[in-house]
Amino acid sequence: MDAQEYFDQTGVTTYLKDAITLILENRPEDPLEFLSEYFNNVVKGSNSLTRSYRYIKLAKRNQEAFFDNLVAAYNSFSNKNSPEDIGLNGSEFVKLVKLVCNDFPPEILKKVVDVLNKGNSNTLLSFQEFAAGINACLLYEEYLKIVEELFGQLDSGTGFVEINSIVEMLDLVLKDNHIVPQPSPTKIQRCIDSFRKISNDGKVTYKEFILSLFQLTSPFD
């Protein structure tokens, strides 16, 4: 048996072609880490939930491959006994949302899940519902990263930021914001008032900062 026959017979050729195709389609920042995760999943095996999550995380939302990955993530929940039943129900969707948003602060994750929750329904979600929900999660994942960076810029290393600095930052950042809806002046003032209420010394913690800004820009009210 020559090398090519050996690779073909053991399935190595198929996996290598698949891995290389995925790398070229998705262009991950660290292709070696991507390969490590890919073959780790091959060895350990995976279920519908983890396969769907892996497809969602393969590429960023602005990459060309993202939509195809989203379709593959949705199709991961196909019913082997009934091939025409493709997709996931509300309960499965909530589990996937929690997996995608696993690094969200618990209070924010609960808010997102409450809005997207279809856990009481066994009806399959349409692809449009699935795509809208996942896109919402990824949008807020991007937003929370920006908020974390803003806190880091305002924090002088104490773990707190001055409320006056936050007010100046809000004026500057929200004008140029293109990720989340522009809040009304009333909502902005309510956010500033909430900072003043939770702070006795004119300073707020990271948790207070991120929760207040999420509330400010969230359409989930």
mmCIF file of C-alpha atoms in Angstrom:
data_model
loop_
_atom_site.group_PDB
_atom_site.id
_atom_site.type_symbol
_atom_site.label_atom_id
_atom_site.label_comp_id
_atom_site.label_asym_id
_atom_site.label_seq_id
_atom_site.Cartn_x
_atom_site.Cartn_y
_atom_site.Cartn_z
ATOM 1 C CA MET A 1 0.000 0.000 0.000
ATOM 2 C CA ASP A 2 1.531 3.321 -1.046
ATOM 3 C CA ALA A 3 1.221 6.575 0.924
ATOM 4 C CA GLN A 4 -1.752 7.918 -1.066
ATOM 5 C CA GLU A 5 -3.723 4.708 -0.635
ATOM 6 C CA TYR A 6 -2.950 4.714 3.075
ATOM 7 C CA PHE A 7 -4.161 8.314 3.493
ATOM 8 C CA ASP A 8 -7.316 7.635 1.473
ATOM 9 C CA GLN A 9 -8.147 4.424 3.334
ATOM 10 C CA THR A 10 -7.729 5.962 6.796
ATOM 11 C CA GLY A 11 -9.705 9.109 5.947
ATOM 12 C CA VAL A 12 -6.713 11.415 6.413
ATOM 13 C CA THR A 13 -7.019 12.803 2.860
ATOM 14 C CA THR A 14 -10.653 13.783 3.405
ATOM 15 C CA TYR A 15 -9.950 15.544 6.698
ATOM 16 C CA LEU A 16 -6.893 17.375 5.325
ATOM 17 C CA LYS A 17 -8.821 18.612 2.286
ATOM 18 C CA ASP A 18 -11.700 19.755 4.488
ATOM 19 C CA ALA A 19 -9.390 21.526 6.957
ATOM 20 C CA ILE A 20 -7.442 23.308 4.194
ATOM 21 C CA THR A 21 -10.665 24.348 2.450
ATOM 22 C CA LEU A 22 -12.036 25.812 5.692
ATOM 23 C CA ILE A 23 -8.800 27.721 6.334
ATOM 24 C CA LEU A 24 -8.807 29.220 2.827
ATOM 25 C CA GLU A 25 -12.514 30.132 3.045
ATOM 26 C CA ASN A 26 -12.376 31.654 6.532
ATOM 27 C CA ARG A 27 -8.798 32.983 6.785
ATOM 28 C CA PRO A 28 -8.460 32.575 10.593
ATOM 29 C CA GLU A 29 -5.955 34.846 12.347
ATOM 30 C CA ASP A 30 -4.134 31.825 13.751
ATOM 31 C CA PRO A 31 -4.379 28.948 11.228
ATOM 32 C CA LEU A 32 -2.328 26.583 13.404
ATOM 33 C CA GLU A 33 -4.667 27.049 16.346
ATOM 34 C CA PHE A 34 -7.568 26.544 13.930
ATOM 35 C CA LEU A 35 -6.066 23.228 12.746
ATOM 36 C CA SER A 36 -5.484 22.131 16.336
ATOM 37 C CA GLU A 37 -9.126 22.803 17.232
ATOM 38 C CA TYR A 38 -10.351 21.178 14.014
ATOM 39 C CA PHE A 39 -8.523 17.901 14.600
ATOM 40 C CA ASN A 40 -9.342 17.958 18.304
ATOM 41 C CA ASN A 41 -13.030 17.983 17.305
ATOM 42 C CA VAL A 42 -12.396 15.160 14.830
ATOM 43 C CA VAL A 43 -10.794 12.987 17.509
ATOM 44 C CA LYS A 44 -13.313 13.735 20.254
ATOM 45 C CA GLY A 45 -16.341 13.840 18.004
ATOM 46 C CA SER A 46 -19.058 16.470 18.301
ATOM 47 C CA ASN A 47 -22.800 16.855 18.573
ATOM 48 C CA SER A 48 -25.174 19.187 16.711
ATOM 49 C CA LEU A 49 -24.717 21.963 19.262
ATOM 50 C CA THR A 50 -20.919 22.040 19.176
ATOM 51 C CA ARG A 51 -20.825 21.657 15.380
ATOM 52 C CA SER A 52 -23.185 24.591 14.978
ATOM 53 C CA TYR A 53 -21.164 26.702 17.409
ATOM 54 C CA ARG A 54 -17.948 25.869 15.537
ATOM 55 C CA TYR A 55 -19.435 26.967 12.209
ATOM 56 C CA ILE A 56 -20.650 30.244 13.727
ATOM 57 C CA LYS A 57 -17.202 31.025 15.114
ATOM 58 C CA LEU A 58 -15.253 30.059 11.977
ATOM 59 C CA ALA A 59 -15.408 33.506 10.383
ATOM 60 C CA LYS A 60 -16.233 37.050 11.446
ATOM 61 C CA ARG A 61 -19.538 38.607 10.419
ATOM 62 C CA ASN A 62 -17.911 40.807 7.791
ATOM 63 C CA GLN A 63 -16.162 37.913 6.029
ATOM 64 C CA GLU A 64 -17.569 36.474 2.832
ATOM 65 C CA ALA A 65 -17.687 32.936 4.251
ATOM 66 C CA PHE A 66 -19.854 33.922 7.238
ATOM 67 C CA PHE A 67 -23.253 33.458 5.572
ATOM 68 C CA ASP A 68 -22.353 29.997 4.243
ATOM 69 C CA ASN A 69 -21.126 29.072 7.730
ATOM 70 C CA LEU A 70 -24.408 30.293 9.205
ATOM 71 C CA VAL A 71 -26.321 28.040 6.815
ATOM 72 C CA ALA A 72 -24.088 25.110 7.800
ATOM 73 C CA ALA A 73 -24.641 25.915 11.490
ATOM 74 C CA TYR A 74 -28.412 25.827 10.970
ATOM 75 C CA ASN A 75 -28.232 22.611 8.949
ATOM 76 C CA SER A 76 -26.191 20.959 11.703
ATOM 77 C CA PHE A 77 -29.496 20.358 13.485
ATOM 78 C CA SER A 78 -30.886 17.972 10.888
ATOM 79 C CA ASN A 79 -33.013 15.029 11.935
ATOM 80 C CA LYS A 80 -31.412 11.778 10.768
ATOM 81 C CA ASN A 81 -34.744 9.962 11.010
ATOM 82 C CA SER A 82 -36.519 12.683 9.078
ATOM 83 C CA PRO A 83 -34.103 14.460 6.691
ATOM 84 C CA GLU A 84 -36.692 17.057 5.692
ATOM 85 C CA ASP A 85 -36.744 18.350 9.305
ATOM 86 C CA ILE A 86 -33.744 20.656 9.235
ATOM 87 C CA GLY A 87 -33.160 23.244 11.931
ATOM 88 C CA LEU A 88 -33.426 23.551 15.687
ATOM 89 C CA ASN A 89 -36.238 24.146 18.127
ATOM 90 C CA GLY A 90 -36.492 26.909 20.702
ATOM 91 C CA SER A 91 -34.890 24.932 23.509
ATOM 92 C CA GLU A 92 -31.878 24.028 21.364
ATOM 93 C CA PHE A 93 -31.581 27.631 20.199
ATOM 94 C CA VAL A 94 -31.354 28.914 23.780
ATOM 95 C CA LYS A 95 -28.553 26.427 24.502
ATOM 96 C CA LEU A 96 -26.704 27.625 21.398
ATOM 97 C CA VAL A 97 -27.166 31.296 22.351
ATOM 98 C CA LYS A 98 -25.710 30.601 25.800
ATOM 99 C CA LEU A 99 -22.742 28.892 24.162
ATOM 100 C CA VAL A 100 -22.149 31.726 21.680
ATOM 101 C CA CYS A 101 -22.498 34.347 24.444
ATOM 102 C CA ASN A 102 -20.631 32.364 27.096
ATOM 103 C CA ASP A 103 -18.316 35.262 28.019
ATOM 104 C CA PHE A 104 -21.131 37.817 28.442
ATOM 105 C CA PRO A 105 -21.711 39.150 31.972
ATOM 106 C CA PRO A 106 -24.492 36.980 33.510
ATOM 107 C CA GLU A 107 -26.955 39.884 33.736
ATOM 108 C CA ILE A 108 -26.543 40.713 30.057
ATOM 109 C CA LEU A 109 -26.691 37.071 28.981
ATOM 110 C CA LYS A 110 -29.985 36.676 30.857
ATOM 111 C CA LYS A 111 -31.377 39.758 29.097
ATOM 112 C CA VAL A 112 -30.392 38.452 25.668
ATOM 113 C CA VAL A 113 -31.733 34.950 26.364
ATOM 114 C CA ASP A 114 -35.032 36.322 27.720
ATOM 115 C CA VAL A 115 -35.591 38.229 24.481
ATOM 116 C CA LEU A 116 -34.530 35.438 22.125
ATOM 117 C CA ASN A 117 -36.002 32.655 24.258
ATOM 118 C CA LYS A 118 -38.203 30.212 22.388
ATOM 119 C CA GLY A 119 -37.482 27.458 24.892
ATOM 120 C CA ASN A 120 -41.122 26.725 25.571
ATOM 121 C CA SER A 121 -41.714 25.817 21.945
ATOM 122 C CA ASN A 122 -40.839 22.581 20.173
ATOM 123 C CA THR A 123 -41.504 24.215 16.821
ATOM 124 C CA LEU A 124 -38.479 24.442 14.551
ATOM 125 C CA LEU A 125 -37.092 27.927 13.978
ATOM 126 C CA SER A 126 -36.893 29.215 10.443
ATOM 127 C CA PHE A 127 -33.446 30.047 9.096
ATOM 128 C CA GLN A 128 -34.401 33.748 9.142
ATOM 129 C CA GLU A 129 -35.191 33.595 12.877
ATOM 130 C CA PHE A 130 -32.007 31.649 13.544
ATOM 131 C CA ALA A 131 -29.818 34.067 11.551
ATOM 132 C CA ALA A 132 -31.369 37.158 13.148
ATOM 133 C CA GLY A 133 -30.835 35.798 16.660
ATOM 134 C CA ILE A 134 -27.221 34.764 16.076
ATOM 135 C CA ASN A 135 -26.421 38.073 14.388
ATOM 136 C CA ALA A 136 -27.859 39.918 17.393
ATOM 137 C CA CYS A 137 -25.589 37.924 19.712
ATOM 138 C CA LEU A 138 -22.510 38.601 17.591
ATOM 139 C CA LEU A 139 -23.322 42.306 17.291
ATOM 140 C CA TYR A 140 -23.425 42.659 21.048
ATOM 141 C CA GLU A 141 -20.286 40.567 21.396
ATOM 142 C CA GLU A 142 -18.519 43.150 19.200
ATOM 143 C CA TYR A 143 -20.106 45.975 21.163
ATOM 144 C CA LEU A 144 -19.049 44.587 24.543
ATOM 145 C CA LYS A 145 -15.461 44.341 23.316
ATOM 146 C CA ILE A 146 -15.591 48.043 22.401
ATOM 147 C CA VAL A 147 -17.024 48.904 25.829
ATOM 148 C CA GLU A 148 -14.252 46.898 27.501
ATOM 149 C CA GLU A 149 -11.646 48.826 25.485
ATOM 150 C CA LEU A 150 -13.277 52.133 26.443
ATOM 151 C CA PHE A 151 -13.149 51.247 30.121
ATOM 152 C CA GLY A 152 -9.484 50.350 29.746
ATOM 153 C CA GLN A 153 -8.781 53.740 28.170
ATOM 154 C CA LEU A 154 -10.577 55.597 30.960
ATOM 155 C CA ASP A 155 -9.165 53.491 33.791
ATOM 156 C CA SER A 156 -5.826 54.700 35.126
ATOM 157 C CA GLY A 157 -5.101 51.300 36.674
ATOM 158 C CA THR A 158 -7.338 51.612 39.734
ATOM 159 C CA GLY A 159 -10.207 49.467 38.446
ATOM 160 C CA PHE A 160 -12.550 52.480 38.574
ATOM 161 C CA VAL A 161 -13.426 55.314 36.178
ATOM 162 C CA GLU A 162 -14.578 58.856 36.920
ATOM 163 C CA ILE A 163 -18.199 59.651 36.042
ATOM 164 C CA ASN A 164 -17.148 62.989 34.516
ATOM 165 C CA SER A 165 -14.825 61.105 32.144
ATOM 166 C CA ILE A 166 -17.699 58.792 31.178
ATOM 167 C CA VAL A 167 -19.964 61.747 30.312
ATOM 168 C CA GLU A 168 -17.286 63.212 28.035
ATOM 169 C CA MET A 169 -16.737 59.819 26.441
ATOM 170 C CA LEU A 170 -20.470 59.330 25.759
ATOM 171 C CA ASP A 171 -20.667 62.590 23.839
ATOM 172 C CA LEU A 172 -17.719 61.591 21.695
ATOM 173 C CA VAL A 173 -18.364 57.885 21.096
ATOM 174 C CA LEU A 174 -22.118 57.731 20.551
ATOM 175 C CA LYS A 175 -21.947 60.271 17.728
ATOM 176 C CA ASP A 176 -19.670 57.951 15.742
ATOM 177 C CA ASN A 177 -21.335 54.690 16.771
ATOM 178 C CA HIS A 178 -22.488 52.467 13.884
ATOM 179 C CA ILE A 179 -22.949 49.161 15.718
ATOM 180 C CA VAL A 180 -26.001 49.741 17.921
ATOM 181 C CA PRO A 181 -29.019 52.089 17.677
ATOM 182 C CA GLN A 182 -28.453 55.723 18.657
ATOM 183 C CA PRO A 183 -30.073 56.275 22.093
ATOM 184 C CA SER A 184 -32.311 59.257 22.744
ATOM 185 C CA PRO A 185 -31.093 62.228 24.857
ATOM 186 C CA THR A 186 -33.530 61.135 27.587
ATOM 187 C CA LYS A 187 -32.021 57.649 27.690
ATOM 188 C CA ILE A 188 -28.495 59.064 27.798
ATOM 189 C CA GLN A 189 -29.416 61.278 30.748
ATOM 190 C CA ARG A 190 -31.027 58.304 32.486
ATOM 191 C CA CYS A 191 -27.773 56.382 32.048
ATOM 192 C CA ILE A 192 -25.737 59.256 33.536
ATOM 193 C CA ASP A 193 -28.179 59.509 36.442
ATOM 194 C CA SER A 194 -27.819 55.769 37.056
ATOM 195 C CA PHE A 195 -24.033 56.188 37.269
ATOM 196 C CA ARG A 196 -24.469 58.895 39.889
ATOM 197 C CA LYS A 197 -26.895 56.768 41.910
ATOM 198 C CA ILE A 198 -24.655 53.717 42.104
ATOM 199 C CA SER A 199 -21.551 55.731 42.945
ATOM 200 C CA ASN A 200 -20.848 57.449 46.249
ATOM 201 C CA ASP A 201 -17.466 58.853 45.273
ATOM 202 C CA GLY A 202 -17.943 59.782 41.607
ATOM 203 C CA LYS A 203 -16.409 56.525 40.371
ATOM 204 C CA VAL A 204 -17.831 53.314 38.896
ATOM 205 C CA THR A 205 -16.488 49.764 38.537
ATOM 206 C CA TYR A 206 -16.131 47.859 35.263
ATOM 207 C CA LYS A 207 -19.269 45.821 35.971
ATOM 208 C CA GLU A 208 -21.328 48.953 36.692
ATOM 209 C CA PHE A 209 -19.895 50.610 33.596
ATOM 210 C CA ILE A 210 -20.648 47.779 31.188
ATOM 211 C CA LEU A 211 -24.161 47.086 32.524
ATOM 212 C CA SER A 212 -25.169 50.747 32.341
ATOM 213 C CA LEU A 213 -23.868 51.195 28.796
ATOM 214 C CA PHE A 214 -25.561 47.978 27.671
ATOM 215 C CA GLN A 215 -28.826 49.257 29.097
ATOM 216 C CA LEU A 216 -28.275 52.594 27.374
ATOM 217 C CA THR A 217 -27.851 51.165 23.877
ATOM 218 C CA SER A 218 -29.924 48.011 24.168
ATOM 219 C CA PRO A 219 -33.085 47.640 22.058
ATOM 220 C CA PHE A 220 -34.264 44.977 24.526
ATOM 221 C CA ASP A 221 -36.097 47.350 26.900
#
